[in-house]
PDB file of C-alpha atoms and ligand atoms in Angstrom:
ATOM      1  CA  MET A   1     107.790  83.979  96.117  1.00 67.00           C
ATOM      2  CA  LYS A   2     109.003  86.703  97.820  1.00 82.00           C
ATOM      3  CA  ARG A   3     107.556  90.592  98.435  1.00 88.00           C
ATOM      4  CA  GLU A   4     107.711  92.811 100.688  1.00 92.00           C
ATOM      5  CA  GLY A   5     105.218  92.422 103.698  1.00 95.00           C
ATOM      6  CA  ILE A   6     101.876  94.388 102.822  1.00 96.00           C
ATOM      7  CA  LEU A   7     100.508  97.501 105.871  1.00 96.00           C
ATOM      8  CA  PHE A   8      96.993  96.865 106.743  1.00 98.00           C
ATOM      9  CA  ILE A   9      95.554  99.867 108.525  1.00 98.00           C
ATOM     10  CA  ILE A  10      92.670  98.823 110.230  1.00 98.00           C
ATOM     11  CA  SER A  11      90.418 101.644 111.534  1.00 97.00           C
ATOM     12  CA  ALA A  12      86.917 101.596 113.059  1.00 95.00           C
ATOM     13  CA  PRO A  13      85.155 103.474 116.230  1.00 91.00           C
ATOM     14  CA  SER A  14      85.029 101.816 119.304  1.00 82.00           C
ATOM     15  CA  GLY A  15      82.346  98.822 119.702  1.00 83.00           C
ATOM     16  CA  ALA A  16      82.441  98.454 115.577  1.00 89.00           C
ATOM     17  CA  GLY A  17      83.896  94.802 116.542  1.00 89.00           C
ATOM     18  CA  LYS A  18      87.637  95.195 115.214  1.00 92.00           C
ATOM     19  CA  THR A  19      89.513  93.321 117.237  1.00 90.00           C
ATOM     20  CA  THR A  20      87.643  90.430 116.988  1.00 93.00           C
ATOM     21  CA  LEU A  21      87.890  91.207 113.328  1.00 96.00           C
ATOM     22  CA  CYS A  22      91.772  91.104 113.103  1.00 95.00           C
ATOM     23  CA  LYS A  23      92.077  87.846 115.183  1.00 94.00           C
ATOM     24  CA  GLU A  24      89.858  85.818 112.722  1.00 95.00           C
ATOM     25  CA  VAL A  25      91.703  86.496 110.131  1.00 97.00           C
ATOM     26  CA  ILE A  26      94.702  86.642 112.101  1.00 96.00           C
ATOM     27  CA  ASP A  27      94.184  82.994 112.990  1.00 94.00           C
ATOM     28  CA  ILE A  28      93.846  82.252 109.428  1.00 95.00           C
ATOM     29  CA  PHE A  29      96.455  84.141 107.851  1.00 96.00           C
ATOM     30  CA  PRO A  30      99.844  82.582 108.199  1.00 94.00           C
ATOM     31  CA  ASN A  31     101.539  85.223 106.827  1.00 95.00           C
ATOM     32  CA  LEU A  32      99.532  88.308 109.276  1.00 97.00           C
ATOM     33  CA  ARG A  33     100.938  89.901 112.381  1.00 96.00           C
ATOM     34  CA  HIS A  34      99.505  91.953 114.802  1.00 95.00           C
ATOM     35  CA  SER A  35     101.590  95.008 115.560  1.00 96.00           C
ATOM     36  CA  VAL A  36     101.894  95.343 118.625  1.00 97.00           C
ATOM     37  CA  SER A  37     101.149  98.911 119.521  1.00 98.00           C
ATOM     38  CA  TYR A  38     102.774 101.237 122.935  1.00 98.00           C
ATOM     39  CA  THR A  39     100.237 102.397 125.204  1.00 98.00           C
ATOM     40  CA  THR A  40      99.631 105.130 127.514  1.00 98.00           C
ATOM     41  CA  ARG A  41      96.429 103.857 129.671  1.00 97.00           C
ATOM     42  CA  PRO A  42      96.445 101.144 131.904  1.00 96.00           C
ATOM     43  CA  PRO A  43      96.345  97.123 130.856  1.00 96.00           C
ATOM     44  CA  ARG A  44      92.700  95.831 131.241  1.00 91.00           C
ATOM     45  CA  PRO A  45      91.440  92.740 132.786  1.00 92.00           C
ATOM     46  CA  GLY A  46      92.880  89.954 130.406  1.00 95.00           C
ATOM     47  CA  GLU A  47      95.115  92.211 128.842  1.00 95.00           C
ATOM     48  CA  VAL A  48      99.175  90.899 128.640  1.00 97.00           C
ATOM     49  CA  HIS A  49     102.277  93.634 128.219  1.00 98.00           C
ATOM     50  CA  GLY A  50     103.331  92.848 125.080  1.00 96.00           C
ATOM     51  CA  ARG A  51     101.072  90.553 123.318  1.00 95.00           C
ATOM     52  CA  ASP A  52      98.132  93.168 122.941  1.00 94.00           C
ATOM     53  CA  TYR A  53     100.450  96.297 123.297  1.00 97.00           C
ATOM     54  CA  PHE A  54     103.477  97.314 125.714  1.00 98.00           C
ATOM     55  CA  PHE A  55     102.402  99.578 128.178  1.00 98.00           C
ATOM     56  CA  VAL A  56     104.470 102.540 128.918  1.00 98.00           C
ATOM     57  CA  SER A  57     104.829 105.722 132.012  1.00 98.00           C
ATOM     58  CA  ARG A  58     103.760 108.757 130.057  1.00 98.00           C
ATOM     59  CA  GLU A  59     107.699 109.635 130.657  1.00 98.00           C
ATOM     60  CA  GLU A  60     108.865 106.340 128.395  1.00 98.00           C
ATOM     61  CA  PHE A  61     105.770 108.008 125.209  1.00 98.00           C
ATOM     62  CA  ASP A  62     107.224 110.818 125.755  1.00 98.00           C
ATOM     63  CA  ARG A  63     110.682 110.294 125.237  1.00 98.00           C
ATOM     64  CA  MET A  64     109.529 107.329 122.403  1.00 98.00           C
ATOM     65  CA  VAL A  65     108.384 110.141 121.021  1.00 98.00           C
ATOM     66  CA  ALA A  66     110.701 112.629 120.879  1.00 98.00           C
ATOM     67  CA  ALA A  67     113.416 110.176 119.762  1.00 98.00           C
ATOM     68  CA  GLY A  68     111.010 109.666 116.532  1.00 97.00           C
ATOM     69  CA  GLU A  69     110.753 105.639 117.233  1.00 98.00           C
ATOM     70  CA  PHE A  70     107.408 106.042 116.272  1.00 98.00           C
ATOM     71  CA  ALA A  71     106.257 105.296 112.316  1.00 97.00           C
ATOM     72  CA  GLU A  72     102.670 106.949 113.752  1.00 97.00           C
ATOM     73  CA  HIS A  73     101.456 108.390 117.208  1.00 98.00           C
ATOM     74  CA  ALA A  74      98.314 109.662 119.182  1.00 98.00           C
ATOM     75  CA  GLU A  75      96.373 110.435 121.799  1.00 96.00           C
ATOM     76  CA  VAL A  76      92.939 108.663 121.878  1.00 91.00           C
ATOM     77  CA  HIS A  77      90.379 109.290 124.281  1.00 82.00           C
ATOM     78  CA  GLY A  78      92.459 110.627 126.790  1.00 89.00           C
ATOM     79  CA  ASN A  79      95.630 107.870 126.855  1.00 96.00           C
ATOM     80  CA  PHE A  80      98.422 107.783 124.108  1.00 98.00           C
ATOM     81  CA  TYR A  81      99.015 105.517 121.315  1.00 98.00           C
ATOM     82  CA  GLY A  82     101.392 105.194 119.004  1.00 98.00           C
ATOM     83  CA  THR A  83     103.146 101.846 116.693  1.00 98.00           C
ATOM     84  CA  ALA A  84     107.439 101.420 116.551  1.00 97.00           C
ATOM     85  CA  LEU A  85     108.528 102.643 113.421  1.00 96.00           C
ATOM     86  CA  LYS A  86     111.313  99.007 113.483  1.00 95.00           C
ATOM     87  CA  THR A  87     108.743  97.376 113.918  1.00 93.00           C
ATOM     88  CA  LEU A  88     107.692  97.929 110.323  1.00 94.00           C
ATOM     89  CA  GLU A  89     110.742  97.495 109.385  1.00 93.00           C
ATOM     90  CA  GLU A  90     110.954  94.582 110.552  1.00 94.00           C
ATOM     91  CA  TYR A  91     108.056  92.933 109.065  1.00 94.00           C
ATOM     92  CA  ARG A  92     108.374  94.745 106.209  1.00 92.00           C
ATOM     93  CA  LYS A  93     111.927  93.318 105.171  1.00 92.00           C
ATOM     94  CA  CYS A  94     111.484  89.628 105.934  1.00 94.00           C
ATOM     95  CA  GLY A  95     108.065  89.892 104.057  1.00 94.00           C
ATOM     96  CA  ILE A  96     105.257  89.409 106.398  1.00 96.00           C
ATOM     97  CA  ASP A  97     101.824  91.161 106.407  1.00 97.00           C
ATOM     98  CA  VAL A  98     100.846  92.683 109.322  1.00 97.00           C
ATOM     99  CA  ILE A  99      97.393  94.601 110.186  1.00 97.00           C
ATOM    100  CA  LEU A 100      97.648  97.938 112.093  1.00 97.00           C
ATOM    101  CA  ASP A 101      94.135  98.647 114.906  1.00 95.00           C
ATOM    102  CA  ILE A 102      95.045 102.110 114.697  1.00 96.00           C
ATOM    103  CA  ASP A 103      92.702 105.287 114.889  1.00 94.00           C
ATOM    104  CA  CYS A 104      92.140 107.581 111.808  1.00 95.00           C
ATOM    105  CA  GLN A 105      94.630 110.399 113.319  1.00 96.00           C
ATOM    106  CA  GLY A 106      97.740 107.444 113.025  1.00 97.00           C
ATOM    107  CA  ALA A 107      95.815 106.259 109.955  1.00 97.00           C
ATOM    108  CA  ARG A 108      96.075 109.636 108.259  1.00 96.00           C
ATOM    109  CA  GLN A 109     100.186 110.519 109.636  1.00 97.00           C
ATOM    110  CA  LEU A 110     100.445 106.725 107.520  1.00 97.00           C
ATOM    111  CA  LYS A 111      99.193 108.348 105.239  1.00 96.00           C
ATOM    112  CA  GLU A 112     101.326 110.812 104.207  1.00 94.00           C
ATOM    113  CA  LYS A 113     104.628 109.025 105.073  1.00 89.00           C
ATOM    114  CA  TYR A 114     103.959 105.976 103.645  1.00 83.00           C
ATOM    115  CA  HIS A 115     102.789 104.304  99.959  1.00 82.00           C
ATOM    116  CA  GLY A 116     100.960 100.841  99.163  1.00 83.00           C
ATOM    117  CA  GLY A 117      99.355 100.334 102.457  1.00 95.00           C
ATOM    118  CA  VAL A 118      95.683  99.588 102.799  1.00 97.00           C
ATOM    119  CA  TYR A 119      93.231 101.628 104.121  1.00 98.00           C
ATOM    120  CA  ILE A 120      90.442  99.339 105.812  1.00 98.00           C
ATOM    121  CA  PHE A 121      88.098 101.035 107.679  1.00 98.00           C
ATOM    122  CA  ILE A 122      84.687  98.696 109.857  1.00 97.00           C
ATOM    123  CA  LEU A 123      81.010 100.580 110.977  1.00 96.00           C
ATOM    124  CA  PRO A 124      78.569  99.178 112.965  1.00 94.00           C
ATOM    125  CA  PRO A 125      75.507  99.123 110.463  1.00 94.00           C
ATOM    126  CA  SER A 126      73.686 101.987 113.472  1.00 92.00           C
ATOM    127  CA  PHE A 127      74.175 103.982 115.601  1.00 88.00           C
ATOM    128  CA  GLN A 128      72.120 102.337 118.457  1.00 88.00           C
ATOM    129  CA  GLU A 129      73.559  98.945 117.672  1.00 90.00           C
ATOM    130  CA  LEU A 130      77.317 100.151 118.244  1.00 89.00           C
ATOM    131  CA  ARG A 131      75.870 101.154 121.529  1.00 86.00           C
ATOM    132  CA  ARG A 132      73.852  98.522 122.188  1.00 88.00           C
ATOM    133  CA  ARG A 133      77.703  97.029 122.039  1.00 86.00           C
ATOM    134  CA  LEU A 134      78.938  99.584 123.927  1.00 84.00           C
ATOM    135  CA  ASP A 135      76.328  99.042 126.858  1.00 83.00           C
ATOM    136  CA  THR A 136      77.119  95.509 126.907  1.00 83.00           C
ATOM    137  CA  ARG A 137      80.444  95.243 126.845  1.00 70.00           C
ATOM    138  CA  SER A 138      80.789  95.510 131.127  1.00 62.00           C
ATOM    139  CA  SER A 139      84.864  96.733 131.134  1.00 69.00           C
ATOM    140  CA  ASP A 140      84.128 100.092 130.592  1.00 73.00           C
ATOM    141  CA  SER A 141      82.086 102.949 132.554  1.00 81.00           C
ATOM    142  CA  ASP A 142      79.375 104.798 131.764  1.00 81.00           C
ATOM    143  CA  GLU A 143      81.363 108.129 131.447  1.00 84.00           C
ATOM    144  CA  ILE A 144      83.849 106.175 128.902  1.00 81.00           C
ATOM    145  CA  ILE A 145      81.354 104.889 126.418  1.00 82.00           C
ATOM    146  CA  GLU A 146      79.435 108.135 125.935  1.00 83.00           C
ATOM    147  CA  ARG A 147      82.737 109.042 125.186  1.00 80.00           C
ATOM    148  CA  ARG A 148      83.347 106.644 122.504  1.00 80.00           C
ATOM    149  CA  ILE A 149      80.026 107.238 121.525  1.00 85.00           C
ATOM    150  CA  ARG A 150      80.877 111.324 120.931  1.00 84.00           C
ATOM    151  CA  GLY A 151      83.689 110.393 119.254  1.00 83.00           C
ATOM    152  CA  ALA A 152      81.528 107.926 116.586  1.00 90.00           C
ATOM    153  CA  ALA A 153      80.890 110.151 115.179  1.00 88.00           C
ATOM    154  CA  TRP A 154      83.741 111.734 114.037  1.00 88.00           C
ATOM    155  CA  GLU A 155      85.085 108.897 113.106  1.00 91.00           C
ATOM    156  CA  ILE A 156      82.462 107.524 111.119  1.00 94.00           C
ATOM    157  CA  ARG A 157      83.438 110.508 108.773  1.00 93.00           C
ATOM    158  CA  GLU A 158      87.162 110.201 108.397  1.00 94.00           C
ATOM    159  CA  SER A 159      86.137 105.992 106.287  1.00 95.00           C
ATOM    160  CA  ARG A 160      85.224 108.857 103.300  1.00 95.00           C
ATOM    161  CA  TRP A 161      89.410 108.625 102.639  1.00 96.00           C
ATOM    162  CA  TYR A 162      89.595 104.879 103.467  1.00 98.00           C
ATOM    163  CA  ASP A 163      89.807 102.528 100.932  1.00 97.00           C
ATOM    164  CA  TYR A 164      87.600 100.014 102.042  1.00 98.00           C
ATOM    165  CA  ILE A 165      84.547  99.954 104.179  1.00 98.00           C
ATOM    166  CA  ILE A 166      82.912  96.690 105.723  1.00 97.00           C
ATOM    167  CA  VAL A 167      80.226  96.515 107.100  1.00 97.00           C
ATOM    168  CA  ASN A 168      79.954  95.088 110.056  1.00 96.00           C
ATOM    169  CA  ASP A 169      76.377  93.510 110.547  1.00 94.00           C
ATOM    170  CA  VAL A 170      76.937  90.194 110.144  1.00 96.00           C
ATOM    171  CA  PHE A 171      80.153  89.361 112.423  1.00 95.00           C
ATOM    172  CA  SER A 172      80.711  85.976 109.684  1.00 96.00           C
ATOM    173  CA  LYS A 173      79.536  88.101 106.200  1.00 98.00           C
ATOM    174  CA  ALA A 174      82.693  90.405 107.420  1.00 97.00           C
ATOM    175  CA  VAL A 175      85.259  88.132 108.141  1.00 97.00           C
ATOM    176  CA  GLU A 176      84.591  86.900 104.615  1.00 98.00           C
ATOM    177  CA  GLU A 177      84.486  90.893 103.415  1.00 98.00           C
ATOM    178  CA  LEU A 178      88.141  90.904 105.133  1.00 98.00           C
ATOM    179  CA  LYS A 179      89.614  87.634 104.052  1.00 98.00           C
ATOM    180  CA  SER A 180      89.070  88.358 100.495  1.00 98.00           C
ATOM    181  CA  VAL A 181      90.639  92.384 101.003  1.00 98.00           C
ATOM    182  CA  LEU A 182      93.418  91.264 102.033  1.00 98.00           C
ATOM    183  CA  ILE A 183      93.694  87.815  99.918  1.00 97.00           C
ATOM    184  CA  ALA A 184      92.715  90.594  96.807  1.00 97.00           C
ATOM    185  CA  GLU A 185      95.636  92.843  98.287  1.00 96.00           C
ATOM    186  CA  GLY A 186      98.826  89.709  97.630  1.00 95.00           C
ATOM    187  CA  CYS A 187      97.176  89.474  94.179  1.00 95.00           C
ATOM    188  CA  ARG A 188      97.521  92.799  93.052  1.00 94.00           C
ATOM    189  CA  SER A 189      99.802  93.381  90.121  1.00 94.00           C
ATOM    190  CA  SER A 190     102.706  95.081  91.498  1.00 90.00           C
ATOM    191  CA  ARG A 191     102.802  92.611  94.380  1.00 92.00           C
ATOM    192  CA  VAL A 192     102.676  89.545  92.066  1.00 92.00           C
ATOM    193  CA  MET A 193     105.390  90.890  89.665  1.00 91.00           C
ATOM    194  CA  GLU A 194     107.750  91.857  92.495  1.00 87.00           C
ATOM    195  CA  ALA A 195     107.472  88.514  93.095  1.00 88.00           C
ATOM    196  CA  VAL A 196     107.842  87.170  90.994  1.00 91.00           C
ATOM    197  CA  SER A 197     110.720  89.560  89.211  1.00 88.00           C
ATOM    198  CA  GLU A 198     112.770  86.730  87.561  1.00 88.00           C
ATOM    199  CA  LEU A 199     109.466  86.474  85.190  1.00 90.00           C
ATOM    200  CA  PHE A 200     109.922  89.777  83.490  1.00 88.00           C
ATOM    201  CA  GLU A 201     113.621  89.748  83.216  1.00 86.00           C
ATOM    202  CA  ILE A 202     113.905  87.914  79.618  1.00 77.00           C
TER     203      ILE A 202
HETATM  204  P1  5GP B 301      91.639 100.903 122.730  1.00 74.97           P
HETATM  205  O1  5GP B 301      92.222 101.830 124.297  1.00 74.97           O
HETATM  206  O2  5GP B 301      89.948 100.124 123.133  1.00 74.97           O
HETATM  207  O3  5GP B 301      91.923  99.381 122.647  1.00 74.97           O
HETATM  208  O4  5GP B 301      91.592 101.313 121.584  1.00 74.97           O
HETATM  209  C1  5GP B 301      91.397 102.522 121.781  1.00 74.97           C
HETATM  210  C2  5GP B 301      91.871 102.888 120.281  1.00 74.97           C
HETATM  211  O5  5GP B 301      92.790 103.278 120.146  1.00 74.97           O
HETATM  212  C3  5GP B 301      91.585 102.197 119.050  1.00 74.97           C
HETATM  213  O6  5GP B 301      90.864 102.788 118.167  1.00 74.97           O
HETATM  214  C4  5GP B 301      92.445 101.273 118.898  1.00 74.97           C
HETATM  215  O7  5GP B 301      92.024 101.166 117.337  1.00 74.97           O
HETATM  216  C5  5GP B 301      93.650 103.040 118.582  1.00 74.97           C
HETATM  217  N1  5GP B 301      94.936 102.986 118.709  1.00 74.97           N
HETATM  218  C6  5GP B 301      95.511 101.539 119.732  1.00 74.97           C
HETATM  219  N2  5GP B 301      96.377 101.429 118.845  1.00 74.97           N
HETATM  220  C7  5GP B 301      96.874 102.270 118.476  1.00 74.97           C
HETATM  221  C8  5GP B 301      98.685 102.951 117.643  1.00 74.97           C
HETATM  222  O8  5GP B 301      99.046 102.541 118.301  1.00 74.97           O
HETATM  223  N3  5GP B 301      97.912 104.388 117.072  1.00 74.97           N
HETATM  224  C9  5GP B 301      96.838 104.341 117.130  1.00 74.97           C
HETATM  225  N4  5GP B 301      96.862 106.396 116.408  1.00 74.97           N
HETATM  226  N5  5GP B 301      95.765 104.129 117.218  1.00 74.97           N
HETATM  227  C10 5GP B 301      95.902 103.567 117.803  1.00 74.97           C
END
């Protein structure tokens, strides 16, 4: 079966558990990859260049923007992030499905440019729980946590235009829901018909 790769665009306010959820499903689905973004943010302890992000200078990032090398890019919490167009095109042509863990501004840019992407939003069960999760994450300063909570209210409102919303209350349930979306989208009639087009030629 040969079909084009599917773009799964996943957004959430930080602390909703998006990164952990994405890692979980990438380990399960052999045909699913994570799109490694470019960022001007400095690496956090344990982060690896080329695996978590491509960490680049502001000058290099601006050069890539000017050269049209990004499918989308945005400023998030004072740093710049972008998805390389080339990476997406390569995955699509090779029939590899890809998860883009990006913010709402970037998701909107893709929605306007591409057809066929699947937009998934991960919500925390409550603001109280979101704050608790951010407080227990030791890597960020109090100032950064406050900034993220303020941004969360805006991001949560953006969830309205996404195709799917998953509430990450019980993690194992959220994983099952995300897996279900990924599987169902692979069975969408238009995609299956493309993959077995010869069956429809007679
Ligand atoms: P963090 O710095 O915590 O890894 O990510 C901060 C935010 O930037 C998250 O909401 C994440 O989804 C978003 N982000 C990561 N990569 C990209 C990207 O390539 N484009 C956009 N628009 N947002 C991104």
